[in-house]
Coordinates of C-alpha atoms in Angstrom, one line a residue:
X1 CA 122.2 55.2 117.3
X2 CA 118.6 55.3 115.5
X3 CA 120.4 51.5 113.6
X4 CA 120.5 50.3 116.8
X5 CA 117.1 51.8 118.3
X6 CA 115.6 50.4 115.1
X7 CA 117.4 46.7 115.6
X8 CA 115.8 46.7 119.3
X9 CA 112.5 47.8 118.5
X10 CA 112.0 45.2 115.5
X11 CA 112.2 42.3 117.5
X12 CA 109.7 43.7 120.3
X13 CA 107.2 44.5 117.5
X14 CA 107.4 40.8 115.6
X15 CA 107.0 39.0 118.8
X16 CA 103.7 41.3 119.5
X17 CA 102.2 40.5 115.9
X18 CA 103.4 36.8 116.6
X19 CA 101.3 36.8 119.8
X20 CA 98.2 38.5 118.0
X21 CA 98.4 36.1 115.0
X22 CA 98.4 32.9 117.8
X23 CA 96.0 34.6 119.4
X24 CA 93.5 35.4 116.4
X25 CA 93.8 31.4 115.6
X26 CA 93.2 30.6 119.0
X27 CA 90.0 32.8 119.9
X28 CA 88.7 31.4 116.5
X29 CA 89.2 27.9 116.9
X30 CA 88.2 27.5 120.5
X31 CA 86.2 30.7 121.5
X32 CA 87.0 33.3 124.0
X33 CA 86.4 30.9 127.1
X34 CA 88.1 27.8 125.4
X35 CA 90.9 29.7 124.7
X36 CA 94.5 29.6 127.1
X37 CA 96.9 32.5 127.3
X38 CA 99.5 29.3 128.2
X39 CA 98.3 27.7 124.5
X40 CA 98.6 31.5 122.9
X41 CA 102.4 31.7 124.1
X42 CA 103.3 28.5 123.1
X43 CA 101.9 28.9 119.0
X44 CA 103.8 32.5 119.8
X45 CA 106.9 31.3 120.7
X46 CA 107.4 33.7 123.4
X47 CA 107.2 32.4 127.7
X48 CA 103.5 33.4 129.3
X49 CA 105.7 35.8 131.2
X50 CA 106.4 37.8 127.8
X51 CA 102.7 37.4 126.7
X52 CA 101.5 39.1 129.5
X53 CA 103.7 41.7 129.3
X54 CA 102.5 42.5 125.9
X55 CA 98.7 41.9 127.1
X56 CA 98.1 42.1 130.7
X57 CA 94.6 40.2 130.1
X58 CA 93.6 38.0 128.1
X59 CA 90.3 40.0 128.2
X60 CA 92.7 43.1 127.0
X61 CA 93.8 40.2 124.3
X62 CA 90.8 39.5 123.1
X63 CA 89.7 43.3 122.5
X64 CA 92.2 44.1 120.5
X65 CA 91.6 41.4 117.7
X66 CA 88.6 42.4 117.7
X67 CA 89.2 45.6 117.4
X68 CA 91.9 45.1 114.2
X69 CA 88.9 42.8 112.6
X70 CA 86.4 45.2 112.7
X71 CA 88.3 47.8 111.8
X72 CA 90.0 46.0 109.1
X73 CA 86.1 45.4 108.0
X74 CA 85.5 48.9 107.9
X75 CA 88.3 49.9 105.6
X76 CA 87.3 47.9 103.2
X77 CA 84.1 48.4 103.1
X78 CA 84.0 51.8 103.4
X79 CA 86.9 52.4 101.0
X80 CA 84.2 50.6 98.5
X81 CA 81.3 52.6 99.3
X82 CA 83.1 56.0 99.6
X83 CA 84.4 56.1 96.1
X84 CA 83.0 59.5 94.7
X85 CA 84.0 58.8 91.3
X86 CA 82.0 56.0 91.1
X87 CA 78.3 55.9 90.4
X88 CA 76.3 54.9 93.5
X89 CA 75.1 51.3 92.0
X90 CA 79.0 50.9 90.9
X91 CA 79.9 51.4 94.5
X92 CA 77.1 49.5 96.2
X93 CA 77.9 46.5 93.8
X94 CA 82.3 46.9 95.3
X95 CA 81.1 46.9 98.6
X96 CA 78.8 43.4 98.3
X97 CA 82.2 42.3 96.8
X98 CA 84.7 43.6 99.5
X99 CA 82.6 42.7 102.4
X100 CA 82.5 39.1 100.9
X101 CA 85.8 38.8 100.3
X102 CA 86.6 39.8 104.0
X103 CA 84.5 37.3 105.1
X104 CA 85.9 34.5 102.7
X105 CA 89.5 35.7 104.3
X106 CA 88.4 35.1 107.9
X107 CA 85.5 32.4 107.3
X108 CA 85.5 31.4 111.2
X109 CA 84.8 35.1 112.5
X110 CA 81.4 35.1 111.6
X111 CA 80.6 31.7 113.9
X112 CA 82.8 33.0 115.9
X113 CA 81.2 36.4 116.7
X114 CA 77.4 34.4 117.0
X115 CA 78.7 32.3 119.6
X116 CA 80.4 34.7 121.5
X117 CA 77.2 36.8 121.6
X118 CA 75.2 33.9 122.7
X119 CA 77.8 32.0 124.9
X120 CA 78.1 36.1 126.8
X121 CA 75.8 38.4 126.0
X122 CA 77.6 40.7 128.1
X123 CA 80.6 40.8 124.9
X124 CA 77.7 41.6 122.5
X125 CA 77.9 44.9 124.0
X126 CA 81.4 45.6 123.2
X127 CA 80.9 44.5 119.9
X128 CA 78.2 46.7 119.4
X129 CA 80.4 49.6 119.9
X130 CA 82.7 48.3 118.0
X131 CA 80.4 47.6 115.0
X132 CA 78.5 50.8 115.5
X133 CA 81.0 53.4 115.0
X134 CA 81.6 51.4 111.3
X135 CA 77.7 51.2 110.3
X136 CA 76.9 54.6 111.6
X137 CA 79.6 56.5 109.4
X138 CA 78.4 54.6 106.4
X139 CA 74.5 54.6 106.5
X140 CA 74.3 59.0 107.5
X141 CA 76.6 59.6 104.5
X142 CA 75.0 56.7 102.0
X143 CA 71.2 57.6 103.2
X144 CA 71.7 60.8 101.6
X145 CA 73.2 59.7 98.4
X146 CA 70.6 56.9 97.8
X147 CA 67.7 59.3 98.7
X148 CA 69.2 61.5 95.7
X149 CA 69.8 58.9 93.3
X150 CA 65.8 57.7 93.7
X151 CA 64.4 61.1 93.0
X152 CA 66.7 60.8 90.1
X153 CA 64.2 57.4 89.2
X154 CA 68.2 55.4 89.0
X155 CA 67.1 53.6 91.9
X156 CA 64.5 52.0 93.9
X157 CA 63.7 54.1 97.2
X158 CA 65.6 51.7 100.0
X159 CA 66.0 52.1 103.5
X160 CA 69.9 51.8 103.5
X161 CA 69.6 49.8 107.1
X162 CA 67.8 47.7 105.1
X163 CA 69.9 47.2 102.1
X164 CA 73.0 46.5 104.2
X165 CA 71.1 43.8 106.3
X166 CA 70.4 42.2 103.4
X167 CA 74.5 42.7 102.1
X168 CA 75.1 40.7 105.6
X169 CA 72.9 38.3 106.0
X170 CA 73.3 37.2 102.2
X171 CA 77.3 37.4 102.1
X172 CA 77.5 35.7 106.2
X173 CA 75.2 32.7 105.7
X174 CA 77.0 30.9 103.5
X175 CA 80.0 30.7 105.9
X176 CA 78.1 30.1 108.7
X177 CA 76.1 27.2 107.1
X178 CA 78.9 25.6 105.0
X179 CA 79.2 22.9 107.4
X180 CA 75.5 21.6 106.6
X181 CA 75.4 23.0 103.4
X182 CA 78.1 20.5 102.1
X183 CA 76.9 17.5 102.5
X184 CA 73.2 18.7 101.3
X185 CA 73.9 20.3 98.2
X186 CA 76.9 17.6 97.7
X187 CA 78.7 17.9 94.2
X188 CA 78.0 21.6 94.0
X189 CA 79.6 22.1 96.8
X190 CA 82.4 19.8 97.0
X191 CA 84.9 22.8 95.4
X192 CA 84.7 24.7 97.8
X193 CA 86.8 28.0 96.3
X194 CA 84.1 27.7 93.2
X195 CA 80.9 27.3 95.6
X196 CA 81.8 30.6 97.1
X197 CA 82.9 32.3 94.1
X198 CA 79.4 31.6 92.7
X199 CA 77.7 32.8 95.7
X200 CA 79.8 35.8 95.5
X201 CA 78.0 36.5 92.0
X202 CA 74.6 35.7 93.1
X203 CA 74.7 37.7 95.6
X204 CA 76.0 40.6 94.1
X205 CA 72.9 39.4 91.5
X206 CA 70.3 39.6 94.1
X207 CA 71.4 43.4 95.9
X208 CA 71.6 44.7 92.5
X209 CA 68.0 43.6 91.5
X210 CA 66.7 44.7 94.6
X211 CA 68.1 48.4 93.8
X212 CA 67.8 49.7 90.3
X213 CA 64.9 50.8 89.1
X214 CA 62.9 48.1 87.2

């Protein structure tokens, strides 16, 4: 009996990552407005009827790739930062690293998530939340640490909020502004796999000059 249960229950759960994965390409291609539940089932193999019985919405859709990006975000980055074996420079320097490499394994989210917030502001409020619960765990227990480690004279006294708006904006950009980039900075950025790698290292170059004690 639980063979069988099992040999039921697989298919069900394929065509429901199937319609998340057609989904995820869809929302980031087109956007949440530009994107069609009809398109979705099609890339998922599965009728519209099926899709909506998975996702009743296409709001409901939306929120829950959201939800697995931003969580999937915060795993990572907080499995970097939360390493107590680790000295806390060690750990900031995994967590530039991690975050980047999230963002260089979905480079659309970013663009993505700025149009959203601008195309409806009303979504910005649900990423927010989203987002919030992630950064709010990580700056209460970090603050503490870093506050520690300056007294100690290791590092330079840094609002954390701070710190990780710079990790952000510095790991984001480049993603964002590849499109223009390109063409301006031309033969440096005409690999694209090496431009990023070397961004990856200056930018782990510039947070870790902007904490250690000089």
């Amino acid at each position: 009996m639980l063979a069988n249960k099992t040999e039921r229950e697989t298919p069900s759960c394929n065509k429901e990552n199937d319609i998340l994965r057609a989904a995820e390409r869809e929302f980031l291609a087109k956007g949440f407005s530009g994107a069609r539940t009809v398109s979705i089932a099609q890339a998922a193999g599965v009728t519209h009827a099926m899709l909506h019985y998975y996702f009743r919405t296409k709001e409901q859709l939306f929120e829950r790739i959201l939800d697995e990006k931003i969580q999937a975000m915060g795993q990572s980055v907080l499995a970097a930062f939360g390493q107590p074996r680790l000295p806390l420079v060690e750990r900031i320097r995994d967590g530039v690293e991690r975050h980047f490499d999230f963002i260089a394994a979905n480079p659309d989210l970013p663009r993505f998530v700025v149009n959203e917030v601008f195309a409806h502001p009303e979504r910005s409020l649900i990423m927010q939340q989203r987002i919030s619960f992630v950064v709010e765990r990580l700056i209460a227990d970090l603050q503490v640490e870093m506050d520690a480690t300056a007294r100690r004279g290791e590092v330079e006294p840094i609002d954390v909020r701070t710190l990780l708006l710079d990790i952000v904006s510095l790991n984001i950009f480049p993603f964002i502004a590849f499109p223009i980039i390109e063409p301006i900075f031309g033969g440096q950025a005409a690999d694209r796999e090496q431009f990023f790698a070397r961004r990856k290292q200056e930018n782990v170059e510039v947070i870790m000059r902007r904490i250690k004690k000089q």
